[in-house]
Amino acid sequence: MRATYTQTRWSLADLFSSHDSPEMKEAFADLESQVADFERRREQLAADISPGDFLAIVDELEQLTQLGYRIYGFASLYFSEDTQNQAAQTFLAQVEQFMASMQNRTLFFSLWWKELEEEPAGRLMAAAGEYRYWLEEMRHFKPHTLSEAEEKIINVKNVTGSSALSNLYDAMTNRYVFKLEVDGEVRELTRGEVMVYARHHDPDLRLRAYQELYRVYGDDGAILGQMYQTLVRDWRNEQVDLRRFSGPIAARNLMNDIPDQVVDTLLEVCKRNAPLFQRFFALKARWLGMERLRRYDIYAPVVKAEKKYPYDQAAQMVLDSFRDFDPRIADLAERVFSENHLDSQVRKGKRGGAFCSSLSPGLTPWVLLNYQGQANDVATMAHELGHAIHSMLASDHSLFTFHASLPLAETASTFGEMMLIDRLLADESDEHVRRDLLFRQMDDAYATIMRQAFFALFERQAHELTRQGAAVDDLAAAYQENLRDQLGETVEIGEEFKWEWVSISHIYQVPFYVYAYAFGQLLVLALYSQFKAEGEAFKPRYIKILAAGGSEAPVRVLAAAGIDVSQATFWQGGFDVLEDMLDQLEAIPVPTD
Ligand SMILES: [Zn+2]
């Protein structure tokens, strides 16, 4: 019999029953004592340590880190359920403080490891099996690591410095209320709710939704911008001045283990393809019966009625599309539902957007959605479940190697979306719905590739401008220019969009994270075209990429599947798939009346 899916709040019981339960207190005490045991290992660390002793120490570190992730995972998920809940806020702050002190006490291991000479390090890595890439990757940071005392100061000061600013940004912006008149009645909306109107069929409502969105952010623009610049300076002070990275983005590139040149090539190819989406927006204007598209209309639906998908139907469609590809993948996704690890409700104070949190190889990941029934929400469901599948497929690896690094982290999620869209296109006989789906795919490609690449280009510029002493208003002006480069003459851009960047939490919390979306999506387009060409033969190669998790450098994982990401032509291949799609759309006659 087929299961029925209903929108619920998730259960965190697989972690802890509550933040003040006896088990939680026990876990704190347990972690404390494991850390104390680990500290006693310190004197064993020497260049001539036997591989057996060395691996025993790494095992212990994995065990205690796992416990730390459980505690921290609970605290952050509990906070996400309701960011205005003071008990959750306090508990998260307390856990962060505790974790920082535990990290400080175990820091000696990675510092010792990073300082070790090549010869003994090579000998130990050769015997390290599953831990090899993790150990290798840590040593990448050897030239960028400070003394133990300095590292400790950075950790302690981050709690009340960049992490505190980041949490404050969350707390400030998550409580914003947006007022919008809908059907003659002024409503108070969350950001997620107001964004539904930004994608509404009524052009006036779209305009008012966007203007209200950036009125609220813009009112705080000076202070949010100042918070951003503080984080940018902190990033530069630490990554460039103290750790000696060649530039702000280089630190993220090494964290991703992607060569700088590959990222430059990716961003360059994206920039070069901006006219492709300008062409798309010109087409969209014709469908909407507009002379020229406004920025408000970028995500406008080309039809008058938005098809809504009840939650149960959405869950079935997503799981069916996964099952079509491989039943094992559908079974994994199903576990997220059946173990009640999915929070799909919309509630005030709940964290906006969506995410998937994979805490350890043995634990089914937790997924947060704000499901409202739009086709977009269904795609988001496929996306986040894709993340869950990725980490579950990689669960044979250690805690240190099962997470794919950022650029590959979006592979299964985006591929999951493609499988869903393909299924929808195949099932749909109505030509109008097919056309809408193609539009939607282009919309999504815009949002995940071009938009994110231009965010990354803006970040690069904002970091540089801030170094040169630019003010918040200068960044806002630079952002407007960035939008103009991206959208060209095809799209008219309202003045208020100069505040868009202060509403993008990624650029605050994980500098340069956003290019990973462009990387992931373009990569998937290329992979998907291979799947179309090769059929069944492609599947084992794909599963192999996912199952590798973070056990090898992304570039090597991909090379093993026959993909060379250092070539501009590879990335251009992704855009060519999109151009095909656009050609198909342009071939459909635009109704005139
Ligand atoms: Zn994602």
Tab-separated table of N, CA, C and O and ligand atoms in Angstrom, residues 383-384 387 409-410 413-414 513 517, ligand 1:
chain	number	residue	atom	x	y	z
A	383	HIS	N	15.370	18.768	-4.431
A	383	HIS	CA	16.723	19.269	-4.227
A	383	HIS	C	17.279	18.832	-2.861
A	383	HIS	O	18.348	18.210	-2.776
A	384	GLU	N	16.540	19.119	-1.810
A	384	GLU	CA	17.043	18.819	-0.461
A	384	GLU	C	17.113	17.316	-0.218
A	384	GLU	O	18.033	16.835	0.440
A	387	HIS	N	20.261	16.023	-1.570
A	387	HIS	CA	21.369	16.163	-0.613
A	387	HIS	C	21.397	14.982	0.357
A	387	HIS	O	22.454	14.416	0.651
A	409	ALA	N	28.881	19.121	-3.583
A	409	ALA	CA	27.767	18.966	-2.649
A	409	ALA	C	26.425	19.249	-3.309
A	409	ALA	O	25.393	18.797	-2.844
A	410	GLU	N	26.405	20.002	-4.407
A	410	GLU	CA	25.138	20.309	-5.075
A	410	GLU	C	24.828	19.338	-6.226
A	410	GLU	O	23.839	19.515	-6.927
A	413	SER	N	21.663	17.045	-5.466
A	413	SER	CA	20.487	17.888	-5.262
A	413	SER	C	19.970	18.408	-6.610
A	413	SER	O	18.782	18.326	-6.903
A	414	THR	N	20.879	18.920	-7.424
A	414	THR	CA	20.468	19.477	-8.710
A	414	THR	C	20.042	18.365	-9.665
A	414	THR	O	19.084	18.512	-10.417
A	513	TYR	N	30.569	31.181	-1.040
A	513	TYR	CA	29.892	29.884	-1.124
A	513	TYR	C	29.166	29.757	-2.454
A	513	TYR	O	29.109	28.677	-3.043
A	517	TYR	N	27.043	26.743	-6.316
A	517	TYR	CA	25.761	26.479	-6.977
A	517	TYR	C	25.940	26.448	-8.502
A	517	TYR	O	25.429	25.554	-9.181
B	1	ZN	ZN	21.556	22.648	-2.123
